[in-house]
Backbone as JSON, one array per atom type, in Angstrom:
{
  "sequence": "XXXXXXXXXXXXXXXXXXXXXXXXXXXXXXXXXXXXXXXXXXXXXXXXXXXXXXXXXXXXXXXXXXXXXXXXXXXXXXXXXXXXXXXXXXXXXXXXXXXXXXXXXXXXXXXXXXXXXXXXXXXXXXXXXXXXXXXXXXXXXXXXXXXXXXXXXXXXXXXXXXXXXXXXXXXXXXXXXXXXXXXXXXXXXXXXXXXXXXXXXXXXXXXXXXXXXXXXXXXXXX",
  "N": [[2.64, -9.18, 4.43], [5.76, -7.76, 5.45], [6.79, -4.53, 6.52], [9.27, -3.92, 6.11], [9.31, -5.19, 3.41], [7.48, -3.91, 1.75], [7.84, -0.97, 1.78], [10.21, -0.5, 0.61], [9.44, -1.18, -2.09], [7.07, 0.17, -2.57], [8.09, 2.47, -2.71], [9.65, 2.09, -4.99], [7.91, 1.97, -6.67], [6.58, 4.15, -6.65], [8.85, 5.93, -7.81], [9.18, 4.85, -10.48], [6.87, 5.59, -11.22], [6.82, 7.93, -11.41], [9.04, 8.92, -13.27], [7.66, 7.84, -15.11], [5.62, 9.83, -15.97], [7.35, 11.75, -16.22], [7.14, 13.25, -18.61], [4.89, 14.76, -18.96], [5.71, 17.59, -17.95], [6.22, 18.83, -20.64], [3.77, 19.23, -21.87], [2.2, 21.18, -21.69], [3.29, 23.32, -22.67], [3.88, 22.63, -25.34], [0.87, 22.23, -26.25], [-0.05, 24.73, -26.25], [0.56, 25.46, -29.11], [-1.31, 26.96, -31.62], [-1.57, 25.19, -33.55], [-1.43, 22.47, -32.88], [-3.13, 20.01, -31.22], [-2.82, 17.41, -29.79], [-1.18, 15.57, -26.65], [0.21, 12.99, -26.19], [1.14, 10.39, -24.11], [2.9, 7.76, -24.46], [1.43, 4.5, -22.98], [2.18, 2.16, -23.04], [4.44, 1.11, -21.05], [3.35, 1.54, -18.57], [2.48, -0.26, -15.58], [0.0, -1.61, -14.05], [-2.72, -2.83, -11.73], [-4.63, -5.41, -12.17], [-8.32, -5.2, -12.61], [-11.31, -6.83, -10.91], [-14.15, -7.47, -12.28], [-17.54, -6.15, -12.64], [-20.08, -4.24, -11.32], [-20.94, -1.38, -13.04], [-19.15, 2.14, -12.5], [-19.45, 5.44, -11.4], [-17.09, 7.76, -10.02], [-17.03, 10.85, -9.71], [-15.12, 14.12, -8.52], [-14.07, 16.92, -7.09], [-10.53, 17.71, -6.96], [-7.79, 18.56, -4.3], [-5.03, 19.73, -5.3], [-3.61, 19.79, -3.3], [-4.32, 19.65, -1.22], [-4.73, 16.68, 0.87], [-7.1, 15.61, 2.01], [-9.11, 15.74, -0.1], [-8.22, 13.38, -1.71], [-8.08, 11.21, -0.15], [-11.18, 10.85, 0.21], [-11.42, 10.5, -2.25], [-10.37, 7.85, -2.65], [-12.09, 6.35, -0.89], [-14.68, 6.68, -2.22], [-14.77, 4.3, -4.05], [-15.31, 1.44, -5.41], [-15.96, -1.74, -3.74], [-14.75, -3.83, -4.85], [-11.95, -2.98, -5.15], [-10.91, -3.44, -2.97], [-7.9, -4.69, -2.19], [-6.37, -3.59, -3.57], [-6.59, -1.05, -2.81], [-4.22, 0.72, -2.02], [-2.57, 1.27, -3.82], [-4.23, 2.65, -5.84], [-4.91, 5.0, -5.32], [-2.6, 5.91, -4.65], [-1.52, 6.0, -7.16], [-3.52, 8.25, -8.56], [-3.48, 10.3, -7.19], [-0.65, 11.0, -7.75], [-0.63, 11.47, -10.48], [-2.56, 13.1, -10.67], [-1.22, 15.33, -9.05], [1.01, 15.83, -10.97], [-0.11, 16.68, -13.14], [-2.09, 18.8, -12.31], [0.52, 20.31, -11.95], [1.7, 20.47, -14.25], [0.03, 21.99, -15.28], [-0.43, 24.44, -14.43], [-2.25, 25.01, -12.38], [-4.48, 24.65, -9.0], [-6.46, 22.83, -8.77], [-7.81, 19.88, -9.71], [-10.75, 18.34, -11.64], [-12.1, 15.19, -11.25], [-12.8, 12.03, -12.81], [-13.24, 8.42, -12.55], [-14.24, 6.29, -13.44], [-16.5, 3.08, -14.68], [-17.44, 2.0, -17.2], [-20.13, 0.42, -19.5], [-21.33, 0.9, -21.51], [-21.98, 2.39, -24.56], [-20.5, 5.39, -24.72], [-19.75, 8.27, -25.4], [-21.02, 8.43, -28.58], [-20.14, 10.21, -30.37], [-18.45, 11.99, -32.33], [-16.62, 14.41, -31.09], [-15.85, 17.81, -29.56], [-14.43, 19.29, -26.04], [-15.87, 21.55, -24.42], [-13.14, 22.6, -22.12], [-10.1, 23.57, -20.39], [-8.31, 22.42, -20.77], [-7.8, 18.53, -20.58], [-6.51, 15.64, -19.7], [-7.1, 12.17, -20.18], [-6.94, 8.42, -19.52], [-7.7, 5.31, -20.91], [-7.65, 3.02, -18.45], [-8.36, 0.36, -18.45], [-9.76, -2.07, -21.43], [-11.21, -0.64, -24.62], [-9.26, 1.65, -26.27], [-9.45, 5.42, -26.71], [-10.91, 7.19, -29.41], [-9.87, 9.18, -31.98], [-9.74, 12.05, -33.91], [-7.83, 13.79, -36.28], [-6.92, 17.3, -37.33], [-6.51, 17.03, -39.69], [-8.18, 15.34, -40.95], [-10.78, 16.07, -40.74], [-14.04, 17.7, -40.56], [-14.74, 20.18, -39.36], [-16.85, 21.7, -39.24], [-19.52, 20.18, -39.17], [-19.17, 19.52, -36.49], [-21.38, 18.48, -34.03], [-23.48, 18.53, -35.22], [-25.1, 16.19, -35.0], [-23.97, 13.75, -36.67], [-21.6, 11.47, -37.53], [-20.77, 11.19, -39.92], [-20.52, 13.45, -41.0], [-18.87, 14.76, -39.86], [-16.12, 13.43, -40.24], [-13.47, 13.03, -42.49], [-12.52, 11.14, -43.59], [-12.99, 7.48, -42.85], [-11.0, 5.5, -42.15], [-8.8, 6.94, -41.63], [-9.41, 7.23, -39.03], [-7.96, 8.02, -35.72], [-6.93, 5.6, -32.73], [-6.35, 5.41, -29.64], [-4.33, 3.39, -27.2], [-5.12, 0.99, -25.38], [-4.17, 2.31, -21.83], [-2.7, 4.62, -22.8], [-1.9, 8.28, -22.45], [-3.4, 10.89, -22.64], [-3.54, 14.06, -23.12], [-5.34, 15.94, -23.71], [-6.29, 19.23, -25.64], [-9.02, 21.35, -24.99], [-11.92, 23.35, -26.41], [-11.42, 25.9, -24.4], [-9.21, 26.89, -24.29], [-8.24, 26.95, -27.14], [-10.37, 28.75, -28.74], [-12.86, 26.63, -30.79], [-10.37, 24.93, -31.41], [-9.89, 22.58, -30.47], [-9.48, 19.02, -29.3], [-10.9, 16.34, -31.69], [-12.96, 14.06, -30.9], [-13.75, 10.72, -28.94], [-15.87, 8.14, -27.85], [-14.75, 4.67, -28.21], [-16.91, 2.42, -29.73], [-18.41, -0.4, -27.62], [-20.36, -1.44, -26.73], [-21.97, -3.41, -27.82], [-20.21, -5.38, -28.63], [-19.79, -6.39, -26.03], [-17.71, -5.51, -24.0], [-15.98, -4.03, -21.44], [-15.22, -0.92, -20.38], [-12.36, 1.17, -18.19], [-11.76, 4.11, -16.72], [-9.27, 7.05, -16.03], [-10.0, 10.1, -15.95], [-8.89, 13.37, -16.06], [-9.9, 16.75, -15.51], [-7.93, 20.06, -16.05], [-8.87, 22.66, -13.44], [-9.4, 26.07, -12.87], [-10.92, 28.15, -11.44], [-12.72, 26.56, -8.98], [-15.11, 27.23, -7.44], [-16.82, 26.94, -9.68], [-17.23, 24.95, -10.93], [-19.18, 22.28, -11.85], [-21.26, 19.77, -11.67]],
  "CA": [[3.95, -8.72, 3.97], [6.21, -6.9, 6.66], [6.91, -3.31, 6.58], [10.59, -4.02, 5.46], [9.42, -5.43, 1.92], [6.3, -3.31, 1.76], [8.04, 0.38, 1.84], [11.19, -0.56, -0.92], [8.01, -1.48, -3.46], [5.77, 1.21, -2.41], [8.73, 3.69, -2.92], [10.23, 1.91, -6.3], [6.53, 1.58, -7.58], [6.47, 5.56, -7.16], [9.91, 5.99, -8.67], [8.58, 4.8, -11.94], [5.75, 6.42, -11.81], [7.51, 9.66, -11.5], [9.89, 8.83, -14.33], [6.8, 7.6, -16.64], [4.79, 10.91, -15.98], [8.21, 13.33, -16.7], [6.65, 14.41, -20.22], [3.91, 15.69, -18.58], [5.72, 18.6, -18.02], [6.29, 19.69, -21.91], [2.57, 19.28, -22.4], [1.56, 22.95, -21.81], [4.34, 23.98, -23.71], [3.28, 22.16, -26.55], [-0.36, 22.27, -26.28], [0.13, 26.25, -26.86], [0.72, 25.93, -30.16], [-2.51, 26.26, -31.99], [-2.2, 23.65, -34.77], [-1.37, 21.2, -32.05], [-4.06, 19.55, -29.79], [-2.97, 16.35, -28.59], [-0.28, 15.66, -26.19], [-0.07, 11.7, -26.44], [2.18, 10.0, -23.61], [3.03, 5.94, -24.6], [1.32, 3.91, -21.31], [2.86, 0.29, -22.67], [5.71, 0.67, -19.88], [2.68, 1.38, -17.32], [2.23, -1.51, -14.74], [-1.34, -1.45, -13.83], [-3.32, -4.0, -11.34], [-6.04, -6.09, -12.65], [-9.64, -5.29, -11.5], [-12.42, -7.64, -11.04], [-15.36, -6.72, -13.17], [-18.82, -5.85, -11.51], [-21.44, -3.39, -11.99], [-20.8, 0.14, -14.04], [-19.8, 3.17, -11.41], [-18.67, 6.56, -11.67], [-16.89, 8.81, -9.25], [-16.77, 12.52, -9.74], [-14.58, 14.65, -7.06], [-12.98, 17.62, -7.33], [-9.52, 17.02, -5.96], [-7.43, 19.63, -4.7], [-3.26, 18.72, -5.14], [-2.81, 20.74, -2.3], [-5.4, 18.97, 0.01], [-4.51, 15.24, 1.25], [-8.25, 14.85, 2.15], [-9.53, 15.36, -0.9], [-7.9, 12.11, -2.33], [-8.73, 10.11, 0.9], [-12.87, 10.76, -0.74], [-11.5, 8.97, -3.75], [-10.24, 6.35, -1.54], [-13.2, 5.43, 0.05], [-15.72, 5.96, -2.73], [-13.73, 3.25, -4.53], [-16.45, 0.12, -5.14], [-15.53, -2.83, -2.59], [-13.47, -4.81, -5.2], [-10.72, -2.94, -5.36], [-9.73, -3.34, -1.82], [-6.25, -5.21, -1.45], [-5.1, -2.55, -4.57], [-6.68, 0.65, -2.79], [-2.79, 1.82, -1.55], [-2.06, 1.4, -5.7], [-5.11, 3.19, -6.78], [-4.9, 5.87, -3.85], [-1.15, 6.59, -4.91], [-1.39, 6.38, -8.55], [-4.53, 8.71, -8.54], [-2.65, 11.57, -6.14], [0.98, 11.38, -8.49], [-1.27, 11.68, -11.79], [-3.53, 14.68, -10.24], [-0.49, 16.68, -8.96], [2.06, 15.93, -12.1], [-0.86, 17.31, -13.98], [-1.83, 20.46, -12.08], [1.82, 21.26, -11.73], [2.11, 20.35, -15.94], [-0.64, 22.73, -16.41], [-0.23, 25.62, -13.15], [-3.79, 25.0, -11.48], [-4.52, 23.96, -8.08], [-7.43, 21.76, -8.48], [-8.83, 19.14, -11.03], [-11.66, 18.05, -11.56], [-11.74, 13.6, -11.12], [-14.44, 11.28, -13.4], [-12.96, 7.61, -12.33], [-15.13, 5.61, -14.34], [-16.31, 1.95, -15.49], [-18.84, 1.46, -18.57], [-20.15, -0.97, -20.62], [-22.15, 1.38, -22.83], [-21.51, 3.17, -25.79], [-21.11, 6.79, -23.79], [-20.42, 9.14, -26.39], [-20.9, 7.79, -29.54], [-19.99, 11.04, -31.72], [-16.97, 12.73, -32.63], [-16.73, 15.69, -30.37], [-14.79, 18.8, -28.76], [-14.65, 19.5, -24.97], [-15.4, 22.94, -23.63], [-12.59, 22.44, -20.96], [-9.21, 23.91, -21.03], [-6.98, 20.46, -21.31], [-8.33, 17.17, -20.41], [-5.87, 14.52, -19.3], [-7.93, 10.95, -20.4], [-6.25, 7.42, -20.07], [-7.9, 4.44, -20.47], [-6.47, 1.41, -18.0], [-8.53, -1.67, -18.93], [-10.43, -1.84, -22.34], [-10.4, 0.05, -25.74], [-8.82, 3.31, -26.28], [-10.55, 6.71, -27.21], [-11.15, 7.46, -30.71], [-9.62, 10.96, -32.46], [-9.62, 12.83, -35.33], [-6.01, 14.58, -36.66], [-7.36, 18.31, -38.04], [-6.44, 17.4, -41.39], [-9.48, 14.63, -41.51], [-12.02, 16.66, -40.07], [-14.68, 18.78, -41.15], [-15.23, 21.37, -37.51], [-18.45, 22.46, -39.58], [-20.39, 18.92, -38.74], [-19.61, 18.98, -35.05], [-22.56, 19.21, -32.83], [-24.57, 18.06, -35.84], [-25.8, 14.53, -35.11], [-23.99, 12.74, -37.46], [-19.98, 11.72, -37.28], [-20.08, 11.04, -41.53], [-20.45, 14.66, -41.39], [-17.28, 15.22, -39.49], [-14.69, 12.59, -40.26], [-13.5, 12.93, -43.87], [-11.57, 9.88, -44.06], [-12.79, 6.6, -41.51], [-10.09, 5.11, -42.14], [-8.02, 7.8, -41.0], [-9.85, 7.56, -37.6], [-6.84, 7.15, -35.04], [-7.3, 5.1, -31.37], [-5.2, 4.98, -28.87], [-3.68, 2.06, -27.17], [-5.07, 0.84, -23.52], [-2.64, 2.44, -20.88], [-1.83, 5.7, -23.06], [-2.05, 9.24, -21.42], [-4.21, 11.71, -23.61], [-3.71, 15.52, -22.96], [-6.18, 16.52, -24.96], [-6.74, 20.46, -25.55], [-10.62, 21.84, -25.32], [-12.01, 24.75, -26.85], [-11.42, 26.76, -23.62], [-7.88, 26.77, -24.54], [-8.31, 28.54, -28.36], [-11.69, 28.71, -29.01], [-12.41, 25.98, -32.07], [-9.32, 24.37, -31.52], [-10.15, 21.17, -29.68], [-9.31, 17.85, -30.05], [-12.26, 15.94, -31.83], [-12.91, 12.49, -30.27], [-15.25, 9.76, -29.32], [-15.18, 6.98, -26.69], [-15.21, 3.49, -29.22], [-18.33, 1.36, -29.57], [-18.03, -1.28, -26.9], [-21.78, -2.39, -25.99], [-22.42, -4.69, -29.2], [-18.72, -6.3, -28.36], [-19.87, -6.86, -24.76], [-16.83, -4.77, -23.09], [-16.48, -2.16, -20.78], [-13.64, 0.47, -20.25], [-12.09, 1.49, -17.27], [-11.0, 5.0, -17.05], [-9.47, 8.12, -15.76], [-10.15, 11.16, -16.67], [-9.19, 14.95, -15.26], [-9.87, 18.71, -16.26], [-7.72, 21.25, -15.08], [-9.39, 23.95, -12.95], [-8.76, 27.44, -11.96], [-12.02, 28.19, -10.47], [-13.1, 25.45, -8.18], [-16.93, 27.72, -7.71], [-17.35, 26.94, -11.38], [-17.63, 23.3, -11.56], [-20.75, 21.36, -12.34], [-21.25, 17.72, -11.98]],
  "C": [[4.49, -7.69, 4.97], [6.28, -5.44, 5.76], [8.5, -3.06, 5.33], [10.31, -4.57, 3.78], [8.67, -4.65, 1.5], [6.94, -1.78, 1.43], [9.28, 0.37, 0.89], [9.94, -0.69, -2.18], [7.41, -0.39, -3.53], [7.09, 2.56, -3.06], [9.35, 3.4, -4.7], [8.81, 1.69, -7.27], [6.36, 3.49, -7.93], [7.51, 6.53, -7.92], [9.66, 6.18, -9.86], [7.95, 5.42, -12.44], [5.7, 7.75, -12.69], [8.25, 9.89, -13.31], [8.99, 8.91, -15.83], [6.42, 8.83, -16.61], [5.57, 12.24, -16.34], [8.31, 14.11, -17.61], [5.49, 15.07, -19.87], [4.54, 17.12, -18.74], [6.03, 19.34, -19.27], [5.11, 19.91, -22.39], [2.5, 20.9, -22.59], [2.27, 23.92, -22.82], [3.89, 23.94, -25.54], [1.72, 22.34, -27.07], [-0.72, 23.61, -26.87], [0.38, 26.68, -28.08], [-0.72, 25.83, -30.36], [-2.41, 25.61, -32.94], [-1.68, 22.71, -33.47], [-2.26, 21.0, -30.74], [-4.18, 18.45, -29.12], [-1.91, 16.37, -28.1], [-0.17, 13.98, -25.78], [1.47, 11.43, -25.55], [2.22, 7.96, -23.5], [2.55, 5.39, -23.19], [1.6, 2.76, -21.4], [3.57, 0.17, -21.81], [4.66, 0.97, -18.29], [2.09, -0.29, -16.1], [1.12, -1.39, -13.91], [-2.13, -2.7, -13.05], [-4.25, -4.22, -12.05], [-7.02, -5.13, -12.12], [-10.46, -5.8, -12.08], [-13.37, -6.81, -11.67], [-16.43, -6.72, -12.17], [-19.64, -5.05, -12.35], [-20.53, -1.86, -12.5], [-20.94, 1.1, -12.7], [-18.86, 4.17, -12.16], [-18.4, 7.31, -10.86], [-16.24, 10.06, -9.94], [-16.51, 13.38, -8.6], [-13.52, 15.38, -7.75], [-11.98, 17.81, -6.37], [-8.41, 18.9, -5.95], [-5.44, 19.28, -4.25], [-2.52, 19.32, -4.54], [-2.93, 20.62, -1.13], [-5.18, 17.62, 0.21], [-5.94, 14.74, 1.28], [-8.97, 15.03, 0.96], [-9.0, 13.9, -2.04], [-8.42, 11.29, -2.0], [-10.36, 10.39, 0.76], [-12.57, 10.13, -1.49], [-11.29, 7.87, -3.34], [-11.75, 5.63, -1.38], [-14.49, 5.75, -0.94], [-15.52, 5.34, -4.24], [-15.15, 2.19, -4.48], [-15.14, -1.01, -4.29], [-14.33, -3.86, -2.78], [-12.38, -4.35, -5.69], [-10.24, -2.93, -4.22], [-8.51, -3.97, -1.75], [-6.2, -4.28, -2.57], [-5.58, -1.02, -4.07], [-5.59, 1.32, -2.63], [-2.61, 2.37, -3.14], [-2.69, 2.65, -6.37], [-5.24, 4.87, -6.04], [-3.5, 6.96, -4.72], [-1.02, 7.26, -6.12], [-2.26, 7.58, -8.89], [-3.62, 10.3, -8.73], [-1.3, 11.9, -6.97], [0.13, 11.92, -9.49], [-1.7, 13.08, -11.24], [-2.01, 15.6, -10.17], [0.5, 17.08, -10.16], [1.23, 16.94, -13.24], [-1.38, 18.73, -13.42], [-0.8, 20.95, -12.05], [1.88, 21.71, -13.25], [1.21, 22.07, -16.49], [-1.1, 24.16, -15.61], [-1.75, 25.86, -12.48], [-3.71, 24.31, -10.17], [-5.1, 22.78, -8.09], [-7.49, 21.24, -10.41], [-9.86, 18.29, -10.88], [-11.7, 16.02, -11.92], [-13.07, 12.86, -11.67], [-13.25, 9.77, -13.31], [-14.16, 6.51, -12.41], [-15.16, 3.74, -14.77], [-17.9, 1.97, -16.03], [-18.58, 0.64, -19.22], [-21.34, -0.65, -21.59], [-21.21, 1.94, -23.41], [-21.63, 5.14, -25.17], [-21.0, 7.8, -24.82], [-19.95, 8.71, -27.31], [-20.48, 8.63, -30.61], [-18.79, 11.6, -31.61], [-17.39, 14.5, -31.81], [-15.14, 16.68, -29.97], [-15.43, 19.22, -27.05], [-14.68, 20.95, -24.57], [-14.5, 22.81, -22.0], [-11.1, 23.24, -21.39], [-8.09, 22.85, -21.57], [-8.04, 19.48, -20.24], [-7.14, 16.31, -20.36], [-7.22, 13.07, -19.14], [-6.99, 10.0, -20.6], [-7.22, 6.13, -19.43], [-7.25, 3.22, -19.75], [-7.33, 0.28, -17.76], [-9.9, -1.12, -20.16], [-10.09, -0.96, -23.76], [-9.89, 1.29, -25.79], [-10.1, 4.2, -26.87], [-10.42, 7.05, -28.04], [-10.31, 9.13, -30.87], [-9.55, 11.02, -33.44], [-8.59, 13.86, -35.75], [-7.06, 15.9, -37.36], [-7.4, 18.07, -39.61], [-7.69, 16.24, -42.05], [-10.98, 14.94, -40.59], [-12.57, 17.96, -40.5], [-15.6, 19.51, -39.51], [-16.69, 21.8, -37.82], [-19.55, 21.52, -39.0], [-20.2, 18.77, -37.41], [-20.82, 19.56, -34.69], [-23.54, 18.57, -34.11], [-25.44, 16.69, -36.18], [-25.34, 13.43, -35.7], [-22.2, 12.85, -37.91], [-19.96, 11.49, -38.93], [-19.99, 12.26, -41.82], [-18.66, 15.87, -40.57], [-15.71, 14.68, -39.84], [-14.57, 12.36, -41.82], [-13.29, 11.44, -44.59], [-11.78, 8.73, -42.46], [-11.79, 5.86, -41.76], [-8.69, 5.55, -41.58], [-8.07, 7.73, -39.66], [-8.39, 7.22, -36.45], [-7.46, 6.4, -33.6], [-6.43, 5.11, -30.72], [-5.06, 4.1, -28.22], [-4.3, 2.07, -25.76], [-3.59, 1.48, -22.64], [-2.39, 4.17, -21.03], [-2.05, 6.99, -22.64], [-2.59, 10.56, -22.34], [-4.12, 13.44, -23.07], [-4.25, 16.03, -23.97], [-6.7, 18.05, -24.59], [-8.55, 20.63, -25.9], [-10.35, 23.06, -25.84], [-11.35, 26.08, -25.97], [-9.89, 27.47, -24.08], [-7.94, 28.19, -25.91], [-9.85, 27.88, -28.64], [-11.89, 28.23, -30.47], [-11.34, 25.56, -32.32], [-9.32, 23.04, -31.12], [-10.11, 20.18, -30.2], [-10.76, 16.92, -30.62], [-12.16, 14.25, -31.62], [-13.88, 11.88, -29.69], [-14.74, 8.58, -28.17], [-16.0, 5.58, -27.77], [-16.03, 3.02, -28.44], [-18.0, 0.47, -28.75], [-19.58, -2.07, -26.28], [-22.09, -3.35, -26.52], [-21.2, -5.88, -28.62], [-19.19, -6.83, -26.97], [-18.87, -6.45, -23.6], [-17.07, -4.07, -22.54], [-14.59, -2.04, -20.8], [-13.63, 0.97, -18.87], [-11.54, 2.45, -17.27], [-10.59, 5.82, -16.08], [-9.44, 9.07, -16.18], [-9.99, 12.4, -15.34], [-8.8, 15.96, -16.09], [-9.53, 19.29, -15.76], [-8.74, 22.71, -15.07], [-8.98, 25.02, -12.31], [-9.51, 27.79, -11.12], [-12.88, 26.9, -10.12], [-14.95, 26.29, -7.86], [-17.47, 27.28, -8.67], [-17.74, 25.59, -11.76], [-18.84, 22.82, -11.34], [-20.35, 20.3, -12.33], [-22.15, 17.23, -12.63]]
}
């Protein structure tokens, strides 16, 4: 494909992007209340390439949306079959990271670019992080719990009948959708409580990304 069709696409592919990602910036706003801990952005209007299935990997890289070469690491430790979509995955990566440190005034975030086909955490939980940006783009969504069907006393205790009042209540979100989910770090005992759905019995996996904004880049653990 020449240059001349190649750089109208590449620029109207980041157009969109821009446009989809422009609620990012009320998150923080919102997130600040404390009865409110999710910040839920619709990803049905996201246009997402395929990817071939393979073996289960995970990259972890803290990216800094201030640094070009820390992206070009996510680039290249990319598994083999996403090469003809690395420009896609490269671009989309780098808009998401900076829309989100700008959304939430940090330099760096921390990058888990993920594919499983286990059951990873099977319990209803809270994140010690300060916000979490999570969207799955191939497979099921991530489980949550609304405050008003949750008992905060049963986290950490082995057993989600002891946290979720009402399963029926349980909500999921939709492949695609854009999760700003608040951690404890935020108000301490405030955190969203959530769960990555069962998928090993079904035979699926999930494709994800996930980032935590960071203030101190010394502080991170992998």
């Amino acid at each position: 494909m020449s240059l001349a069709i190649v750089c109208p696409v590449v620029k109207e592919r980041s157009r969109l992007l821009e446009q989809q990602l422009a609620p990012l910036s009320r998150a923080k706003k919102v997130l600040d209340n404390p009865n409110t801990n999710l910040f839920l952005i619709d990803g049905s209007f996201f246009l997402l390439p395929s990817v071939e299935g393979g073996r289960d990997f995970e990259i972890t890289i803290l990216l800094d949306s201030q640094n070009p070469a820390s992206f070009r690491r996510f680039v290249r430790a990319l598994p083999k079959r996403f090469g003809a979509k690395l420009n896609f995955w490269s671009e989309y990566v780098e808009t998401m990271t900076k829309r989100f440190c700008q959304a939430f005034d940090v330099r760096y975030a921390k990058l888990r670019f993920s594919q499983i086909s286990h059951d990873q955490c099977p319990l209803f939980h809270t994140d010690y992080v300060t916000v979490r940006l999570f969207q799955t783009l191939n497979g099921p969504g991530t489980e949550y719990v609304s405050d008003d069907n949750l008992n905060r006393d049963g986290l950490g205790k082995g057993c989600n009948s002891k946290i979720v009042l009402n399963y029926d209540k349980v909500k999921r979100a939709n492949t695609k959708d854009i999760l700003l989910m608040r951690g404890d770090r935020w108000f301490e005992g405030k955190g969203l409580a959530h769960r990555s759905p069962p998928i090993e019995q079904l035979g699926l996996n999930r494709l994800y990304l996930c980032l935590d904004a960071v203030k101190d880049p010394s502080l991170v653990r992998y």
